[in-house]
Amino acid sequence: MNQFITFIRKEFYHVFRDSKTLLMLFGLPIVQIVLFGFALSNEIRNAKIAIFDQAKDQTSQQIINRFAASRYFSLQNNISSESQIEAVFQEGKIKLLMIIPSSFEEDLMHSRKASIQFIFDASDPNTASTLQGYANAIIMSYQQDLVAGSNIPLQIIPQTRMLYNPELKGAPTFVPGVMALVLMLICVLMTSISIVKEKEQGTMEILLVSPVNPFLLIIAKAVPYLALSLVNLAVILTLSVTLLDMPINGSLFLLIAESTLLIITALALGLLISNSTANQQAAMLIAMMGMLVPTMLFTGFMFPIENMPIPLQIISHFIPSKWYYIIVKSIMIKGLGIAAIWKETLILLGMALIFLFLSFKKFKTRLQ
């Protein structure tokens, strides 16, 4: 029995002396609880809303104040003409626009019935449906307060319009997200083992003594995967359009160019992982686990990033798939051009250059 207890004590010593094991035991659960606890929520808060108040009277102001007081909405800006409606949605600054007609108060007091229009950005149908429920609840609450105060039956009729996706199909949400997820993971995984595999097989020595420049050697590793990924992209787009009825409302050439930029970014990240690890197992583990969870959580197609705490929102800015997701939605669903997505394109380009630079810096021209 004493020997058994001694062995148990020895195993405890092994565990407590190994910082990596302690990190896995205690650090990982804490991180997962905090991360998933904040991220896995279907509730939408602080959704950005714009107001087109054509009435500008006391009743319209009371309704606006109800929305301003709600934790679900955040008033962004007021627009003053119908020509601004399309522009504010194309800029992606708001999720909802409330239009109060000029005769709203007069219709409500004299006809006992008035309409108010809501326009939702339905490129994300789940968010649009949820916000529709929030907006209707606020209007119904205000209507009940009016009826209770006057004892006169009054009715406010919300008129809803779903922009970009009037049928609220699920494909516009998941196809861009799945494209970002698949391209990101496959590309990183393929190149993450390319260089470290040469090290393990002992063929790196032959490559290093060859007259090929190390820069060209790294580029040559990525080129075949770039070509294969473009074939993969063609298959994904074909399946999305033919099987999932996902439209491409914008430029196909621009979509392919932006997808190529994401592929290069992912390949560069994979090369960086391959140059920084000692064996294939470590490279694959980092590529799979290190990219799968952040890509799923911080891309925005599964969980609204706006709901997350500020530190997690900042982390999401460093995930390439988040910017690609915005780009694909803008091109495929909204039909926008490069003028609307140049900021996201520059961010992806900057990430690709940084990953390539770090990959070259990490590449060792000597084995020892």
XYZ file of C-alpha atoms in Angstrom:
368
model
C 0.000 0.000 0.000
C 2.840 2.366 0.833
C 4.367 1.699 -2.567
C 1.050 2.516 -4.210
C 0.792 5.808 -2.285
C 4.378 6.610 -3.193
C 3.632 6.111 -6.872
C 0.574 8.357 -6.606
C 2.659 11.038 -4.899
C 5.253 10.721 -7.662
C 2.572 11.218 -10.316
C 1.327 14.333 -8.508
C 4.875 15.692 -8.508
C 5.078 15.063 -12.259
C 1.847 16.906 -12.842
C 2.637 19.923 -10.654
C 6.176 20.261 -12.016
C 4.973 20.316 -15.635
C 3.739 23.809 -16.416
C 2.217 22.695 -19.737
C 0.085 20.054 -18.020
C -1.065 22.587 -15.407
C -1.963 25.006 -18.178
C -4.038 22.320 -19.899
C -5.725 21.311 -16.643
C -6.612 24.694 -15.203
C -5.922 27.360 -17.823
C -7.834 25.824 -20.718
C -11.136 25.284 -18.817
C -11.074 28.838 -17.478
C -10.426 30.278 -20.925
C -13.164 28.138 -22.465
C -15.725 29.045 -19.811
C -15.035 32.773 -20.179
C -14.848 32.622 -23.973
C -17.916 30.480 -24.620
C -19.870 32.102 -21.799
C -19.629 35.509 -23.452
C -19.636 34.427 -27.084
C -22.331 31.731 -27.190
C -25.372 33.947 -26.928
C -28.224 34.493 -29.357
C -29.247 37.695 -27.632
C -28.440 40.814 -29.621
C -27.554 43.996 -27.801
C -26.669 47.482 -28.982
C -27.767 46.814 -32.554
C -27.132 49.969 -34.512
C -30.298 51.745 -35.647
C -30.858 54.875 -37.729
C -33.965 57.048 -37.601
C -35.731 58.795 -40.466
C -38.162 60.969 -38.505
C -40.359 62.793 -40.982
C -42.896 63.760 -38.320
C -40.634 65.408 -35.733
C -43.448 65.731 -33.217
C -43.963 64.676 -29.618
C -45.268 61.195 -30.440
C -42.395 60.335 -32.752
C -39.897 61.598 -30.191
C -41.479 59.391 -27.511
C -41.059 56.336 -29.731
C -37.455 57.275 -30.506
C -36.796 57.639 -26.780
C -38.161 54.114 -26.223
C -35.639 52.736 -28.694
C -32.846 54.847 -27.226
C -33.606 53.509 -23.747
C -33.594 49.889 -24.924
C -30.460 47.861 -24.345
C -31.065 46.086 -27.636
C -30.584 49.163 -29.800
C -28.014 51.888 -30.134
C -29.040 55.025 -32.007
C -26.354 55.868 -34.537
C -27.527 58.687 -36.732
C -30.571 60.337 -38.196
C -31.090 60.566 -41.901
C -32.993 63.354 -43.590
C -33.856 62.027 -47.058
C -34.816 58.796 -48.793
C -31.689 58.960 -50.938
C -29.606 58.201 -47.830
C -31.395 54.938 -47.027
C -29.496 52.695 -49.444
C -26.192 54.356 -48.589
C -26.366 53.756 -44.827
C -27.057 50.054 -45.390
C -24.297 49.705 -47.984
C -21.820 51.197 -45.548
C -22.796 48.460 -43.089
C -23.152 50.928 -40.236
C -26.689 49.991 -39.195
C -28.817 46.876 -38.839
C -32.184 48.638 -38.783
C -33.774 51.819 -40.072
C -36.996 53.171 -38.564
C -39.064 55.482 -40.766
C -41.743 57.571 -39.072
C -44.059 59.196 -41.667
C -44.868 62.901 -41.477
C -48.562 62.272 -40.758
C -47.900 59.726 -38.019
C -49.325 61.637 -35.033
C -52.249 62.999 -37.033
C -53.173 59.519 -38.303
C -52.885 58.081 -34.812
C -55.075 60.698 -33.135
C -57.720 61.083 -35.827
C -57.836 57.687 -37.543
C -56.825 55.756 -34.376
C -54.399 53.915 -36.578
C -50.902 54.755 -37.892
C -48.106 52.903 -39.626
C -44.404 52.910 -38.917
C -41.871 51.300 -41.230
C -38.847 49.201 -40.313
C -36.153 48.263 -42.828
C -33.786 45.503 -41.702
C -30.437 44.429 -43.113
C -31.469 40.842 -43.850
C -28.086 39.765 -45.220
C -27.961 38.132 -41.776
C -31.518 36.739 -41.518
C -31.148 35.464 -37.945
C -30.155 38.886 -36.664
C -32.885 40.563 -38.709
C -35.580 38.240 -37.313
C -34.411 38.786 -33.746
C -34.325 42.564 -34.151
C -37.774 42.501 -35.702
C -39.084 40.861 -32.540
C -37.380 43.465 -30.344
C -38.714 46.390 -32.418
C -42.283 45.060 -32.466
C -42.189 44.520 -28.707
C -41.165 48.145 -28.118
C -43.928 49.423 -30.398
C -46.521 47.177 -28.714
C -45.391 48.349 -25.283
C -45.726 52.003 -26.332
C -49.138 51.307 -27.856
C -50.378 49.676 -24.641
C -49.237 52.699 -22.618
C -51.100 55.025 -24.996
C -54.307 52.999 -24.769
C -54.085 52.775 -20.966
C -53.669 56.562 -20.693
C -56.457 57.609 -23.032
C -58.936 54.696 -22.952
C -59.235 55.155 -26.708
C -58.292 52.251 -28.965
C -55.135 53.201 -30.845
C -53.184 50.998 -33.164
C -49.637 51.346 -34.458
C -48.948 49.006 -37.363
C -45.258 48.110 -37.927
C -44.509 47.620 -41.615
C -41.439 45.505 -42.138
C -39.081 45.293 -45.095
C -36.174 42.878 -45.231
C -33.402 44.348 -47.358
C -31.143 42.071 -49.496
C -32.840 38.851 -48.319
C -36.630 39.332 -48.261
C -37.342 35.599 -47.898
C -34.935 35.310 -44.939
C -33.131 32.331 -46.448
C -30.423 30.754 -44.328
C -27.893 30.352 -47.145
C -26.827 34.025 -47.200
C -25.721 33.643 -43.604
C -23.951 30.317 -43.696
C -22.439 30.151 -47.188
C -20.075 33.155 -46.719
C -19.202 31.901 -43.235
C -18.563 28.350 -44.374
C -16.469 29.642 -47.286
C -14.315 31.610 -44.853
C -14.038 28.653 -42.473
C -13.181 26.041 -45.118
C -10.675 28.137 -47.063
C -8.978 29.330 -43.892
C -8.590 25.927 -42.252
C -7.669 23.954 -45.378
C -5.052 26.446 -46.551
C -3.423 26.844 -43.134
C -3.417 23.092 -42.568
C -1.894 22.265 -45.970
C 1.092 24.590 -45.685
C 1.646 24.181 -41.951
C 3.312 20.799 -42.534
C 5.082 21.612 -45.809
C 8.442 22.823 -44.452
C 8.499 20.943 -41.160
C 7.890 17.739 -43.145
C 11.113 18.354 -45.072
C 12.939 18.757 -41.765
C 11.598 15.486 -40.380
C 12.351 13.524 -43.546
C 15.884 14.926 -43.704
C 15.434 16.402 -47.184
C 15.792 19.974 -45.973
C 19.595 19.660 -46.171
C 19.379 19.012 -49.915
C 17.110 22.020 -50.398
C 19.377 24.293 -48.351
C 22.514 23.433 -50.338
C 20.713 23.939 -53.656
C 21.292 27.243 -55.486
C 17.642 28.241 -54.977
C 17.125 31.422 -52.969
C 15.385 30.724 -49.593
C 12.738 33.303 -50.522
C 11.902 31.398 -53.703
C 12.005 28.129 -51.790
C 9.253 29.292 -49.447
C 7.211 30.751 -52.301
C 7.577 27.485 -54.244
C 6.114 25.630 -51.275
C 2.976 27.763 -51.370
C 2.312 27.968 -55.125
C 0.882 24.431 -55.620
C -1.432 24.901 -52.641
C -2.553 28.260 -54.037
C -3.507 26.605 -57.337
C -5.316 23.751 -55.579
C -7.143 26.186 -53.298
C -8.400 28.136 -56.309
C -9.818 24.892 -57.693
C -11.363 24.321 -54.281
C -12.865 27.825 -54.401
C -14.384 27.134 -57.836
C -16.032 23.980 -56.494
C -17.390 25.819 -53.432
C -18.843 28.651 -55.521
C -20.378 26.207 -58.009
C -22.046 24.201 -55.247
C -23.236 27.365 -53.489
C -24.906 28.742 -56.605
C -26.347 25.485 -58.003
C -27.310 23.549 -54.878
C -27.869 26.243 -52.250
C -29.352 28.931 -54.522
C -26.836 31.419 -53.224
C -26.734 34.372 -55.644
C -23.624 36.291 -56.652
C -25.098 39.764 -57.012
C -21.736 41.498 -57.318
C -18.674 41.012 -59.482
C -17.477 37.412 -59.811
C -13.984 38.643 -60.701
C -13.829 40.748 -57.525
C -15.055 37.812 -55.444
C -12.329 35.541 -56.872
C -9.686 38.247 -56.336
C -10.715 38.748 -52.697
C -10.836 34.976 -52.129
C -7.336 34.686 -53.585
C -6.177 37.314 -51.100
C -7.617 35.295 -48.198
C -5.997 32.114 -49.551
C -2.584 33.842 -49.726
C -3.070 35.132 -46.172
C -3.929 31.639 -44.913
C -1.032 30.046 -46.805
C 1.370 32.608 -45.339
C 0.052 31.852 -41.855
C 0.531 28.136 -42.500
C 4.130 28.742 -43.610
C 4.738 30.746 -40.442
C 3.441 27.836 -38.338
C 5.553 25.375 -40.328
C 8.717 27.462 -39.817
C 8.026 27.856 -36.098
C 7.369 24.219 -35.145
C 9.665 21.210 -34.743
C 7.462 18.383 -36.046
C 4.337 17.705 -38.085
C 2.171 16.774 -35.104
C 2.770 20.117 -33.412
C 2.179 21.975 -36.676
C -1.120 20.184 -37.337
C -2.275 20.669 -33.743
C -1.610 24.404 -33.885
C -3.185 24.700 -37.341
C -6.348 22.804 -36.367
C -6.955 23.827 -32.765
C -5.369 27.241 -33.041
C -7.463 28.221 -36.051
C -10.701 26.237 -35.755
C -12.108 27.767 -32.563
C -11.087 31.401 -33.257
C -12.394 31.172 -36.820
C -15.740 29.782 -35.676
C -16.163 32.234 -32.804
C -14.792 35.462 -34.217
C -15.818 35.366 -37.874
C -19.330 36.540 -37.017
C -21.488 34.061 -38.906
C -22.329 31.932 -35.846
C -22.352 34.463 -33.000
C -22.762 38.258 -33.252
C -19.436 39.900 -32.496
C -21.256 43.053 -31.338
C -22.531 41.118 -28.301
C -19.073 40.148 -27.119
C -17.089 42.113 -24.516
C -14.707 44.738 -25.859
C -11.531 42.583 -25.367
C -13.057 39.772 -27.459
C -14.150 42.258 -30.111
C -10.563 43.501 -30.281
C -9.311 39.916 -30.668
C -11.741 39.384 -33.542
C -9.955 42.128 -35.504
C -6.918 39.830 -35.792
C -8.874 36.975 -37.389
C -8.537 37.134 -41.223
C -11.778 35.225 -41.817
C -13.791 37.988 -40.101
C -12.798 40.513 -42.783
C -13.277 37.983 -45.576
C -16.775 37.206 -44.265
C -17.697 40.901 -44.478
C -16.244 41.087 -47.998
C -18.103 38.017 -49.282
C -21.432 39.200 -47.850
C -20.949 42.619 -49.417
C -20.176 41.162 -52.857
C -22.484 38.142 -53.027
C -25.533 39.450 -51.159
C -25.417 43.231 -51.360
C -23.789 43.385 -54.800
C -21.269 46.032 -53.715
C -17.963 46.858 -55.369
C -14.422 47.575 -54.217
C -15.392 51.091 -53.075
C -17.411 49.560 -50.223
C -14.850 46.974 -49.120
C -11.482 48.627 -49.685
C -10.803 48.918 -45.941
C -11.349 45.188 -45.351
C -9.228 44.424 -48.433
C -6.347 46.536 -47.128
C -6.533 44.798 -43.735
C -6.345 41.361 -45.384
C -3.476 42.513 -47.587
C -1.616 43.845 -44.544
C -2.109 40.543 -42.709
C -0.785 38.581 -45.716
C 2.363 40.751 -45.908
C 2.985 40.506 -42.148
C 2.603 36.712 -42.125
C 4.907 36.368 -45.146
C 7.515 38.629 -43.542
C 7.427 36.705 -40.256
C 7.564 33.424 -42.149
C 10.746 34.504 -43.972
C 12.268 35.736 -40.718
C 11.511 32.407 -39.030
C 12.932 30.335 -41.863
C 16.326 28.936 -40.846
C 18.880 28.559 -43.621
C 20.993 26.345 -41.347
C 19.827 23.147 -39.697
C 21.795 23.805 -36.519
